[in-house]
Each structure stands twice: as structure tokens, then as C-alpha cells.
Amino acid sequence: MNPKFLHAANPGPMTGEGNWTYLIGDRHPVLIDAGVGNASHLDAIAAAAPRGPSLVLVTHAHSDHVSGAPAIHARWPAAEFQKYRWPSRTGNRELGTDSGVRWIWLEDGSIVETDDGPLLVLHTPGHSPDHVTFWHAGSRTLFVGDMLVQGSTVVIPASHGGSLAAYLRSLERMLQLNPARALPAHGPVIDDPAALIHKYIEHRADREKQVLGSLADGVSTVESITAAIYPSLTDALVPMARESVLAHLQKLEGEGKVSRDGERWIIA
Ligand SMILES: [Zn+2]
């Protein structure tokens, strides 16, 4: 399979250079991720698929992946939209339900037919509860959305539906597919997904040790643990680091290894 790489033209502090979206096939083009509705993205879709996409698959309902749905719907009203359900965001304006976008909900194990063969839908929560990846077995290509980013780690927004425990389980599932390449929403093509996944798992294990080490030293709030683990962080990055620390604490809490008492966390 040779998907066309279409840039969403949305660079910014949270998206880096911006998002990649992918267009599969010619007769019934399938677009993976909706971008944000920028005119140049819509024009790139029109150039690659003059009659527009037959189907838009969305990896998850973060705005850089889904908020272009209303603009795509307005330009190509026949396009269908599919994603996995995220109950608390189902009526969200960015999904465009109030501008006429009708979503069909994907399930884990759903098969989506494309001109280049079937895509298997894998529910891979963790970065968000609704995250899915799309597996093209014929070419062993995995469309990974925000699950993997070459040269970086992935934010687990623990206060906004992220779960580190779920994320690690999802990575294990992706590993079992033994993908030959991963096509991410951010950054370059990942030619050795297994190596990156192993690095991620190792990185999280190291961080977990640091969190437990802080707790053992009597450092007990998310703020103070963040300051201990990331001493030289710029102010702008502190909120993300706190989410990461909270994600670790929630995972450890789920395993019965730590407990919380108001703002304070202690080893159980
Ligand atoms: Zn995301």
C-alpha cells in the first residue's frame, strides 16, 4: 500500500510541525484523520481525491485529528465518518455533530475495506480513551495516530482521559502485530516500530522507579514529585510533566502500590 501523505498545515506548540493525514486508494478514497479544516489541507485532499474522500477514519478525538470533520463534511457531504466512541465527547462541537457530521462508531476488531485491502481496527486506549490504530496486514503497516512519535515520547493526559496502564497494554498489543512500519500523525515514518515501542516501555519503567524513589524520600504531591524528577523544565512544559507524573501515580494506584490522601500520595 502506498498512502498519500497529506499535511494538515497546523504547526503549533502542541502539534510540532503539524499533523500528517493519510489517503488510501483512488476509487473509494479513505482518509485517516481529519486535521483541523485548514484550507490548504482541504485543497491537498481535493488534489489527491477530486471527488473527496468516501470515508474519513479518525484515530481519536483530540482537536488536531478530528476538528476538521465539519469542514470536510461541508465540502464533500457524501463522505462518511467513523471513529471509536468517547462518550463524554460524543456531542463535542469539534466532532461537528451540530454541523451535520454523522459518526459511525468503530469497534475493536472492526474491518474497514479500502481499495488497497482491509484495515483491521484495534482499540488502543491510553493516550485517549477512544484511540484506535489501523492495521494493514498485507503490507504490515500500522497507522498509529498519537501512539508513537519518532524521537519523542507521547503525552498521557491523566486528567483528561489518559491512562498509562492502558497505554502500556496498547503498546504490547501493537508489538504483537510485528509491524514493518508505523505511520504516525506527528513526525516521520517509523521504520522500526518494535524498537521504539521497547524504548518507550523501558522509559516508562525508568520514570516509574523515579516516582517511587521520590515517594520513598517523602516527596508526596504531584507538584513536588514533578519538581524532583524534572528539575530544569521550562514553565511551559510543567503542566505536561505533571500529567505524566499523575499518570504514573494512577497506574501505581491501580496496582495497589501507592494510595492517595487528598493531594498527598504515599507508598501503600
Ligand atoms: Zn492526541
PDB file of C-alpha atoms and ligand atoms in Angstrom:
ATOM      1  CA  MET A   1       0.000   0.000   0.000  1.00  0.00           C
ATOM      2  CA  ASN A   2       1.129   3.488  -0.849  1.00  0.00           C
ATOM      3  CA  PRO A   3      -0.970   6.005   1.020  1.00  0.00           C
ATOM      4  CA  LYS A   4      -0.642   9.650   0.059  1.00  0.00           C
ATOM      5  CA  PHE A   5       0.789  11.814   2.825  1.00  0.00           C
ATOM      6  CA  LEU A   6      -1.340  14.936   3.256  1.00  0.00           C
ATOM      7  CA  HIS A   7      -0.190  17.528   5.749  1.00  0.00           C
ATOM      8  CA  ALA A   8      -2.859  19.223   7.858  1.00  0.00           C
ATOM      9  CA  ALA A   9      -0.900  22.523   7.849  1.00  0.00           C
ATOM     10  CA  ASN A  10      -1.394  23.127  11.572  1.00  0.00           C
ATOM     11  CA  PRO A  11       2.025  23.736  13.167  1.00  0.00           C
ATOM     12  CA  GLY A  12       1.904  24.814  16.807  1.00  0.00           C
ATOM     13  CA  PRO A  13       3.255  24.270  20.310  1.00  0.00           C
ATOM     14  CA  MET A  14       1.195  21.081  20.843  1.00  0.00           C
ATOM     15  CA  THR A  15       1.431  19.650  17.330  1.00  0.00           C
ATOM     16  CA  GLY A  16       5.071  20.403  16.440  1.00  0.00           C
ATOM     17  CA  GLU A  17       5.263  20.716  12.672  1.00  0.00           C
ATOM     18  CA  GLY A  18       1.608  19.761  12.471  1.00  0.00           C
ATOM     19  CA  ASN A  19      -0.307  16.590  11.686  1.00  0.00           C
ATOM     20  CA  TRP A  20       0.038  14.045   8.946  1.00  0.00           C
ATOM     21  CA  THR A  21      -3.093  12.583   7.477  1.00  0.00           C
ATOM     22  CA  TYR A  22      -3.104   9.670   5.030  1.00  0.00           C
ATOM     23  CA  LEU A  23      -5.205   8.988   1.970  1.00  0.00           C
ATOM     24  CA  ILE A  24      -5.631   5.386   0.819  1.00  0.00           C
ATOM     25  CA  GLY A  25      -6.934   4.375  -2.617  1.00  0.00           C
ATOM     26  CA  ASP A  26      -8.403   6.142  -5.660  1.00  0.00           C
ATOM     27  CA  ARG A  27     -11.853   4.747  -6.403  1.00  0.00           C
ATOM     28  CA  HIS A  28     -13.117   4.945  -2.834  1.00  0.00           C
ATOM     29  CA  PRO A  29     -10.514   7.102  -1.095  1.00  0.00           C
ATOM     30  CA  VAL A  30     -10.199   6.632   2.654  1.00  0.00           C
ATOM     31  CA  LEU A  31      -8.702   9.489   4.665  1.00  0.00           C
ATOM     32  CA  ILE A  32      -7.092   8.730   8.017  1.00  0.00           C
ATOM     33  CA  ASP A  33      -7.589  11.697  10.369  1.00  0.00           C
ATOM     34  CA  ALA A  34      -9.445  14.886   9.595  1.00  0.00           C
ATOM     35  CA  GLY A  35      -6.878  17.562  10.503  1.00  0.00           C
ATOM     36  CA  VAL A  36      -8.267  20.897  11.616  1.00  0.00           C
ATOM     37  CA  GLY A  37     -10.025  22.116   8.478  1.00  0.00           C
ATOM     38  CA  ASN A  38      -7.236  24.331   7.127  1.00  0.00           C
ATOM     39  CA  ALA A  39      -7.852  25.432   3.536  1.00  0.00           C
ATOM     40  CA  SER A  40      -4.524  24.081   2.305  1.00  0.00           C
ATOM     41  CA  HIS A  41      -5.310  20.657   3.803  1.00  0.00           C
ATOM     42  CA  LEU A  42      -8.707  20.614   2.104  1.00  0.00           C
ATOM     43  CA  ASP A  43      -7.038  21.600  -1.172  1.00  0.00           C
ATOM     44  CA  ALA A  44      -4.482  18.805  -0.761  1.00  0.00           C
ATOM     45  CA  ILE A  45      -7.343  16.329  -0.230  1.00  0.00           C
ATOM     46  CA  ALA A  46      -9.099  17.716  -3.327  1.00  0.00           C
ATOM     47  CA  ALA A  47      -5.924  17.385  -5.404  1.00  0.00           C
ATOM     48  CA  ALA A  48      -5.425  13.767  -4.299  1.00  0.00           C
ATOM     49  CA  ALA A  49      -9.113  12.806  -4.464  1.00  0.00           C
ATOM     50  CA  PRO A  50     -11.115  15.227  -6.644  1.00  0.00           C
ATOM     51  CA  ARG A  51     -14.485  13.791  -5.565  1.00  0.00           C
ATOM     52  CA  GLY A  52     -13.355  13.858  -1.949  1.00  0.00           C
ATOM     53  CA  PRO A  53     -12.907  11.011   0.493  1.00  0.00           C
ATOM     54  CA  SER A  54     -15.562   8.293   0.594  1.00  0.00           C
ATOM     55  CA  LEU A  55     -14.702   7.682   4.217  1.00  0.00           C
ATOM     56  CA  VAL A  56     -12.830   9.566   6.938  1.00  0.00           C
ATOM     57  CA  LEU A  57     -11.407   7.432   9.750  1.00  0.00           C
ATOM     58  CA  VAL A  58     -10.359   9.338  12.859  1.00  0.00           C
ATOM     59  CA  THR A  59      -7.790   7.893  15.278  1.00  0.00           C
ATOM     60  CA  HIS A  60      -9.097   9.847  18.303  1.00  0.00           C
ATOM     61  CA  ALA A  61     -10.998  12.972  19.297  1.00  0.00           C
ATOM     62  CA  HIS A  62      -8.133  15.340  20.068  1.00  0.00           C
ATOM     63  CA  SER A  63      -8.755  18.527  18.141  1.00  0.00           C
ATOM     64  CA  ASP A  64      -5.775  18.244  15.777  1.00  0.00           C
ATOM     65  CA  HIS A  65      -7.200  14.927  14.498  1.00  0.00           C
ATOM     66  CA  VAL A  66     -10.948  15.497  14.495  1.00  0.00           C
ATOM     67  CA  SER A  67     -11.817  19.193  14.309  1.00  0.00           C
ATOM     68  CA  GLY A  68     -11.523  19.255  10.504  1.00  0.00           C
ATOM     69  CA  ALA A  69     -14.550  16.956  10.210  1.00  0.00           C
ATOM     70  CA  PRO A  70     -17.126  19.764   9.786  1.00  0.00           C
ATOM     71  CA  ALA A  71     -15.062  21.424   7.012  1.00  0.00           C
ATOM     72  CA  ILE A  72     -14.634  18.114   5.178  1.00  0.00           C
ATOM     73  CA  HIS A  73     -18.350  17.396   5.562  1.00  0.00           C
ATOM     74  CA  ALA A  74     -19.222  20.880   4.239  1.00  0.00           C
ATOM     75  CA  ARG A  75     -17.066  20.411   1.137  1.00  0.00           C
ATOM     76  CA  TRP A  76     -17.886  16.738   0.473  1.00  0.00           C
ATOM     77  CA  PRO A  77     -21.284  15.973   2.050  1.00  0.00           C
ATOM     78  CA  ALA A  78     -21.203  12.347   0.877  1.00  0.00           C
ATOM     79  CA  ALA A  79     -18.125  11.499   2.960  1.00  0.00           C
ATOM     80  CA  GLU A  80     -18.749   9.075   5.828  1.00  0.00           C
ATOM     81  CA  PHE A  81     -17.093   9.497   9.218  1.00  0.00           C
ATOM     82  CA  GLN A  82     -16.028   6.739  11.582  1.00  0.00           C
ATOM     83  CA  LYS A  83     -14.241   6.678  14.922  1.00  0.00           C
ATOM     84  CA  TYR A  84     -14.342   4.877  18.260  1.00  0.00           C
ATOM     85  CA  ARG A  85     -16.744   6.215  20.851  1.00  0.00           C
ATOM     86  CA  TRP A  86     -15.597   8.596  23.625  1.00  0.00           C
ATOM     87  CA  PRO A  87     -18.882   9.009  25.494  1.00  0.00           C
ATOM     88  CA  SER A  88     -18.092  12.332  27.195  1.00  0.00           C
ATOM     89  CA  ARG A  89     -17.015  13.907  23.896  1.00  0.00           C
ATOM     90  CA  THR A  90     -19.624  12.454  21.591  1.00  0.00           C
ATOM     91  CA  GLY A  91     -21.601  15.713  21.488  1.00  0.00           C
ATOM     92  CA  ASN A  92     -18.469  17.869  21.349  1.00  0.00           C
ATOM     93  CA  ARG A  93     -18.564  20.749  18.880  1.00  0.00           C
ATOM     94  CA  GLU A  94     -15.240  19.666  17.363  1.00  0.00           C
ATOM     95  CA  LEU A  95     -16.831  16.404  16.219  1.00  0.00           C
ATOM     96  CA  GLY A  96     -19.208  18.522  14.170  1.00  0.00           C
ATOM     97  CA  THR A  97     -22.395  16.673  15.093  1.00  0.00           C
ATOM     98  CA  ASP A  98     -24.166  20.058  15.273  1.00  0.00           C
ATOM     99  CA  SER A  99     -22.956  20.862  11.748  1.00  0.00           C
ATOM    100  CA  GLY A 100     -24.307  17.659  10.296  1.00  0.00           C
ATOM    101  CA  VAL A 101     -21.382  15.227  10.665  1.00  0.00           C
ATOM    102  CA  ARG A 102     -22.821  11.779  11.413  1.00  0.00           C
ATOM    103  CA  TRP A 103     -20.436   9.388  13.136  1.00  0.00           C
ATOM    104  CA  ILE A 104     -20.461   5.648  12.795  1.00  0.00           C
ATOM    105  CA  TRP A 105     -18.777   4.089  15.822  1.00  0.00           C
ATOM    106  CA  LEU A 106     -15.921   1.685  15.221  1.00  0.00           C
ATOM    107  CA  GLU A 107     -15.423  -1.364  17.416  1.00  0.00           C
ATOM    108  CA  ASP A 108     -12.276  -3.194  18.348  1.00  0.00           C
ATOM    109  CA  GLY A 109     -11.846  -5.796  15.609  1.00  0.00           C
ATOM    110  CA  SER A 110     -13.925  -3.921  13.007  1.00  0.00           C
ATOM    111  CA  ILE A 111     -12.754  -4.362   9.423  1.00  0.00           C
ATOM    112  CA  VAL A 112     -12.712  -1.332   7.117  1.00  0.00           C
ATOM    113  CA  GLU A 113     -12.480  -2.121   3.409  1.00  0.00           C
ATOM    114  CA  THR A 114     -10.233   0.085   1.263  1.00  0.00           C
ATOM    115  CA  ASP A 115      -9.120  -0.058  -2.376  1.00  0.00           C
ATOM    116  CA  ASP A 116      -5.787  -1.386  -1.069  1.00  0.00           C
ATOM    117  CA  GLY A 117      -7.278  -4.138   1.078  1.00  0.00           C
ATOM    118  CA  PRO A 118      -8.817  -4.374   4.522  1.00  0.00           C
ATOM    119  CA  LEU A 119      -7.796  -2.389   7.596  1.00  0.00           C
ATOM    120  CA  LEU A 120      -8.256  -4.001  10.991  1.00  0.00           C
ATOM    121  CA  VAL A 121      -9.328  -1.624  13.757  1.00  0.00           C
ATOM    122  CA  LEU A 122      -7.514  -2.013  17.057  1.00  0.00           C
ATOM    123  CA  HIS A 123      -8.766  -0.128  20.086  1.00  0.00           C
ATOM    124  CA  THR A 124      -5.546   1.192  21.640  1.00  0.00           C
ATOM    125  CA  PRO A 125      -6.566   3.425  24.560  1.00  0.00           C
ATOM    126  CA  GLY A 126      -4.087   5.214  26.826  1.00  0.00           C
ATOM    127  CA  HIS A 127      -3.230   8.493  25.126  1.00  0.00           C
ATOM    128  CA  SER A 128      -7.009   8.971  24.968  1.00  0.00           C
ATOM    129  CA  PRO A 129      -9.846   6.545  25.788  1.00  0.00           C
ATOM    130  CA  ASP A 130     -11.090   6.424  22.190  1.00  0.00           C
ATOM    131  CA  HIS A 131      -7.777   5.938  20.403  1.00  0.00           C
ATOM    132  CA  VAL A 132      -7.687   3.376  17.600  1.00  0.00           C
ATOM    133  CA  THR A 133      -4.904   2.250  15.299  1.00  0.00           C
ATOM    134  CA  PHE A 134      -5.454   0.790  11.833  1.00  0.00           C
ATOM    135  CA  TRP A 135      -3.601  -2.343  10.747  1.00  0.00           C
ATOM    136  CA  HIS A 136      -2.975  -3.165   7.091  1.00  0.00           C
ATOM    137  CA  ALA A 137      -1.822  -6.768   7.301  1.00  0.00           C
ATOM    138  CA  GLY A 138      -0.882  -7.013   3.610  1.00  0.00           C
ATOM    139  CA  SER A 139       1.960  -4.519   3.990  1.00  0.00           C
ATOM    140  CA  ARG A 140       2.324  -4.860   7.788  1.00  0.00           C
ATOM    141  CA  THR A 141       1.674  -1.136   8.060  1.00  0.00           C
ATOM    142  CA  LEU A 142       0.192   0.283  11.249  1.00  0.00           C
ATOM    143  CA  PHE A 143      -1.430   3.723  11.236  1.00  0.00           C
ATOM    144  CA  VAL A 144      -0.645   4.745  14.795  1.00  0.00           C
ATOM    145  CA  GLY A 145      -2.164   8.200  15.308  1.00  0.00           C
ATOM    146  CA  ASP A 146      -0.615   9.550  18.506  1.00  0.00           C
ATOM    147  CA  MET A 147       0.530   6.203  19.938  1.00  0.00           C
ATOM    148  CA  LEU A 148       4.105   6.597  18.650  1.00  0.00           C
ATOM    149  CA  VAL A 149       6.213   9.629  17.722  1.00  0.00           C
ATOM    150  CA  GLN A 150       9.750   9.082  16.485  1.00  0.00           C
ATOM    151  CA  GLY A 151      12.287  10.973  18.625  1.00  0.00           C
ATOM    152  CA  SER A 152       9.808  11.823  21.374  1.00  0.00           C
ATOM    153  CA  THR A 153       7.540  10.287  23.969  1.00  0.00           C
ATOM    154  CA  VAL A 154       3.754  10.503  23.982  1.00  0.00           C
ATOM    155  CA  VAL A 155       1.758  12.641  26.404  1.00  0.00           C
ATOM    156  CA  ILE A 156      -0.614  10.705  28.673  1.00  0.00           C
ATOM    157  CA  PRO A 157      -3.108  13.382  29.750  1.00  0.00           C
ATOM    158  CA  ALA A 158      -4.043  11.750  33.056  1.00  0.00           C
ATOM    159  CA  SER A 159      -6.620  14.429  33.991  1.00  0.00           C
ATOM    160  CA  HIS A 160      -8.296  14.227  30.586  1.00  0.00           C
ATOM    161  CA  GLY A 161      -8.958  10.564  29.984  1.00  0.00           C
ATOM    162  CA  GLY A 162      -5.372   9.342  29.578  1.00  0.00           C
ATOM    163  CA  SER A 163      -4.264   6.097  31.238  1.00  0.00           C
ATOM    164  CA  LEU A 164      -0.677   4.922  31.409  1.00  0.00           C
ATOM    165  CA  ALA A 165      -1.699   1.372  32.314  1.00  0.00           C
ATOM    166  CA  ALA A 166      -3.953   1.242  29.244  1.00  0.00           C
ATOM    167  CA  TYR A 167      -1.263   2.846  27.081  1.00  0.00           C
ATOM    168  CA  LEU A 168       1.306   0.188  28.034  1.00  0.00           C
ATOM    169  CA  ARG A 169      -1.195  -2.603  27.314  1.00  0.00           C
ATOM    170  CA  SER A 170      -1.934  -0.991  23.940  1.00  0.00           C
ATOM    171  CA  LEU A 171       1.789  -0.840  23.115  1.00  0.00           C
ATOM    172  CA  GLU A 172       2.110  -4.562  23.908  1.00  0.00           C
ATOM    173  CA  ARG A 173      -0.767  -5.281  21.569  1.00  0.00           C
ATOM    174  CA  MET A 174       0.844  -3.269  18.792  1.00  0.00           C
ATOM    175  CA  LEU A 175       4.123  -5.093  19.369  1.00  0.00           C
ATOM    176  CA  GLN A 176       2.403  -8.451  18.855  1.00  0.00           C
ATOM    177  CA  LEU A 177       1.469  -7.424  15.305  1.00  0.00           C
ATOM    178  CA  ASN A 178       5.172  -7.085  14.478  1.00  0.00           C
ATOM    179  CA  PRO A 179       4.598  -4.088  12.193  1.00  0.00           C
ATOM    180  CA  ALA A 180       7.139  -3.363   9.457  1.00  0.00           C
ATOM    181  CA  ARG A 181       6.433   0.350   9.572  1.00  0.00           C
ATOM    182  CA  ALA A 182       4.249   2.745  11.506  1.00  0.00           C
ATOM    183  CA  LEU A 183       2.680   5.873  10.023  1.00  0.00           C
ATOM    184  CA  PRO A 184       2.179   8.419  12.813  1.00  0.00           C
ATOM    185  CA  ALA A 185       0.153  11.632  12.997  1.00  0.00           C
ATOM    186  CA  HIS A 186       3.264  13.543  14.072  1.00  0.00           C
ATOM    187  CA  GLY A 187       6.829  13.256  12.826  1.00  0.00           C
ATOM    188  CA  PRO A 188       8.480  10.977  10.296  1.00  0.00           C
ATOM    189  CA  VAL A 189       7.595   7.420   9.257  1.00  0.00           C
ATOM    190  CA  ILE A 190       8.736   4.918  11.890  1.00  0.00           C
ATOM    191  CA  ASP A 191      10.747   2.185  10.168  1.00  0.00           C
ATOM    192  CA  ASP A 192      11.352   0.061  13.257  1.00  0.00           C
ATOM    193  CA  PRO A 193       8.231   0.354  15.397  1.00  0.00           C
ATOM    194  CA  ALA A 194       9.246  -2.523  17.695  1.00  0.00           C
ATOM    195  CA  ALA A 195      12.497  -0.772  18.653  1.00  0.00           C
ATOM    196  CA  LEU A 196      10.621   2.429  19.503  1.00  0.00           C
ATOM    197  CA  ILE A 197       7.969   0.570  21.499  1.00  0.00           C
ATOM    198  CA  HIS A 198      10.663  -1.252  23.503  1.00  0.00           C
ATOM    199  CA  LYS A 199      12.332   2.098  24.179  1.00  0.00           C
ATOM    200  CA  TYR A 200       9.021   3.565  25.342  1.00  0.00           C
ATOM    201  CA  ILE A 201       8.359   0.652  27.708  1.00  0.00           C
ATOM    202  CA  GLU A 202      11.863   0.998  29.156  1.00  0.00           C
ATOM    203  CA  HIS A 203      11.468   4.774  29.520  1.00  0.00           C
ATOM    204  CA  ARG A 204       8.206   4.417  31.444  1.00  0.00           C
ATOM    205  CA  ALA A 205       9.745   1.780  33.715  1.00  0.00           C
ATOM    206  CA  ASP A 206      12.619   4.191  34.494  1.00  0.00           C
ATOM    207  CA  ARG A 207      10.183   7.020  35.231  1.00  0.00           C
ATOM    208  CA  GLU A 208       8.160   4.740  37.482  1.00  0.00           C
ATOM    209  CA  LYS A 209      11.284   3.989  39.503  1.00  0.00           C
ATOM    210  CA  GLN A 210      11.915   7.740  39.842  1.00  0.00           C
ATOM    211  CA  VAL A 211       8.354   8.335  41.036  1.00  0.00           C
ATOM    212  CA  LEU A 212       8.619   5.527  43.596  1.00  0.00           C
ATOM    213  CA  GLY A 213      12.031   6.885  44.636  1.00  0.00           C
ATOM    214  CA  SER A 214      10.529  10.333  45.258  1.00  0.00           C
ATOM    215  CA  LEU A 215       7.697   8.847  47.293  1.00  0.00           C
ATOM    216  CA  ALA A 216      10.216   6.845  49.333  1.00  0.00           C
ATOM    217  CA  ASP A 217      12.016  10.140  50.043  1.00  0.00           C
ATOM    218  CA  GLY A 218       8.778  11.589  51.393  1.00  0.00           C
ATOM    219  CA  VAL A 219       8.067  13.750  48.344  1.00  0.00           C
ATOM    220  CA  SER A 220       4.337  13.290  48.081  1.00  0.00           C
ATOM    221  CA  THR A 221       2.453  15.733  45.837  1.00  0.00           C
ATOM    222  CA  VAL A 222       2.270  15.744  42.049  1.00  0.00           C
ATOM    223  CA  GLU A 223       3.858  19.223  42.048  1.00  0.00           C
ATOM    224  CA  SER A 224       6.781  18.294  44.271  1.00  0.00           C
ATOM    225  CA  ILE A 225       7.415  14.955  42.523  1.00  0.00           C
ATOM    226  CA  THR A 226       7.406  16.776  39.172  1.00  0.00           C
ATOM    227  CA  ALA A 227       9.924  19.318  40.504  1.00  0.00           C
ATOM    228  CA  ALA A 228      12.137  16.494  41.818  1.00  0.00           C
ATOM    229  CA  ILE A 229      12.082  14.441  38.611  1.00  0.00           C
ATOM    230  CA  TYR A 230      12.189  17.298  36.094  1.00  0.00           C
ATOM    231  CA  PRO A 231      14.315  19.957  37.859  1.00  0.00           C
ATOM    232  CA  SER A 232      15.159  22.054  34.792  1.00  0.00           C
ATOM    233  CA  LEU A 233      11.836  22.167  32.982  1.00  0.00           C
ATOM    234  CA  THR A 234      10.670  25.420  31.385  1.00  0.00           C
ATOM    235  CA  ASP A 235       7.368  26.752  32.769  1.00  0.00           C
ATOM    236  CA  ALA A 236       5.524  25.947  29.567  1.00  0.00           C
ATOM    237  CA  LEU A 237       6.315  22.234  29.894  1.00  0.00           C
ATOM    238  CA  VAL A 238       5.473  21.850  33.590  1.00  0.00           C
ATOM    239  CA  PRO A 239       1.741  21.099  33.072  1.00  0.00           C
ATOM    240  CA  MET A 240       2.564  18.216  30.706  1.00  0.00           C
ATOM    241  CA  ALA A 241       5.184  16.842  33.107  1.00  0.00           C
ATOM    242  CA  ARG A 242       2.599  16.946  35.916  1.00  0.00           C
ATOM    243  CA  GLU A 243       0.178  14.970  33.770  1.00  0.00           C
ATOM    244  CA  SER A 244       2.906  12.401  33.239  1.00  0.00           C
ATOM    245  CA  VAL A 245       3.645  12.118  36.974  1.00  0.00           C
ATOM    246  CA  LEU A 246      -0.082  11.826  37.710  1.00  0.00           C
ATOM    247  CA  ALA A 247      -0.342   9.125  35.044  1.00  0.00           C
ATOM    248  CA  HIS A 248       2.369   7.118  36.804  1.00  0.00           C
ATOM    249  CA  LEU A 249       0.721   7.580  40.199  1.00  0.00           C
ATOM    250  CA  GLN A 250      -2.656   6.453  38.857  1.00  0.00           C
ATOM    251  CA  LYS A 251      -1.069   3.363  37.310  1.00  0.00           C
ATOM    252  CA  LEU A 252       0.675   2.523  40.614  1.00  0.00           C
ATOM    253  CA  GLU A 253      -2.592   3.144  42.489  1.00  0.00           C
ATOM    254  CA  GLY A 254      -4.355   0.693  40.169  1.00  0.00           C
ATOM    255  CA  GLU A 255      -1.704  -1.877  41.023  1.00  0.00           C
ATOM    256  CA  GLY A 256      -2.193  -1.275  44.753  1.00  0.00           C
ATOM    257  CA  LYS A 257       1.377   0.028  45.134  1.00  0.00           C
ATOM    258  CA  VAL A 258       0.511   3.589  46.172  1.00  0.00           C
ATOM    259  CA  SER A 259      -2.503   5.287  47.702  1.00  0.00           C
ATOM    260  CA  ARG A 260      -3.652   8.864  47.890  1.00  0.00           C
ATOM    261  CA  ASP A 261      -4.812  11.020  50.734  1.00  0.00           C
ATOM    262  CA  GLY A 262      -6.154  14.251  49.266  1.00  0.00           C
ATOM    263  CA  GLU A 263      -3.214  15.902  47.476  1.00  0.00           C
ATOM    264  CA  ARG A 264      -0.676  13.556  49.039  1.00  0.00           C
ATOM    265  CA  TRP A 265       0.466  10.242  47.619  1.00  0.00           C
ATOM    266  CA  ILE A 266       2.120   7.535  49.727  1.00  0.00           C
ATOM    267  CA  ILE A 267       3.572   4.099  49.135  1.00  0.00           C
ATOM    268  CA  ALA A 268       0.903   1.567  50.109  1.00  0.00           C
TER     269      ALA A 268
HETATM  270 ZN    ZN B   1      -3.744  13.174  20.668  1.00  0.00          ZN
END
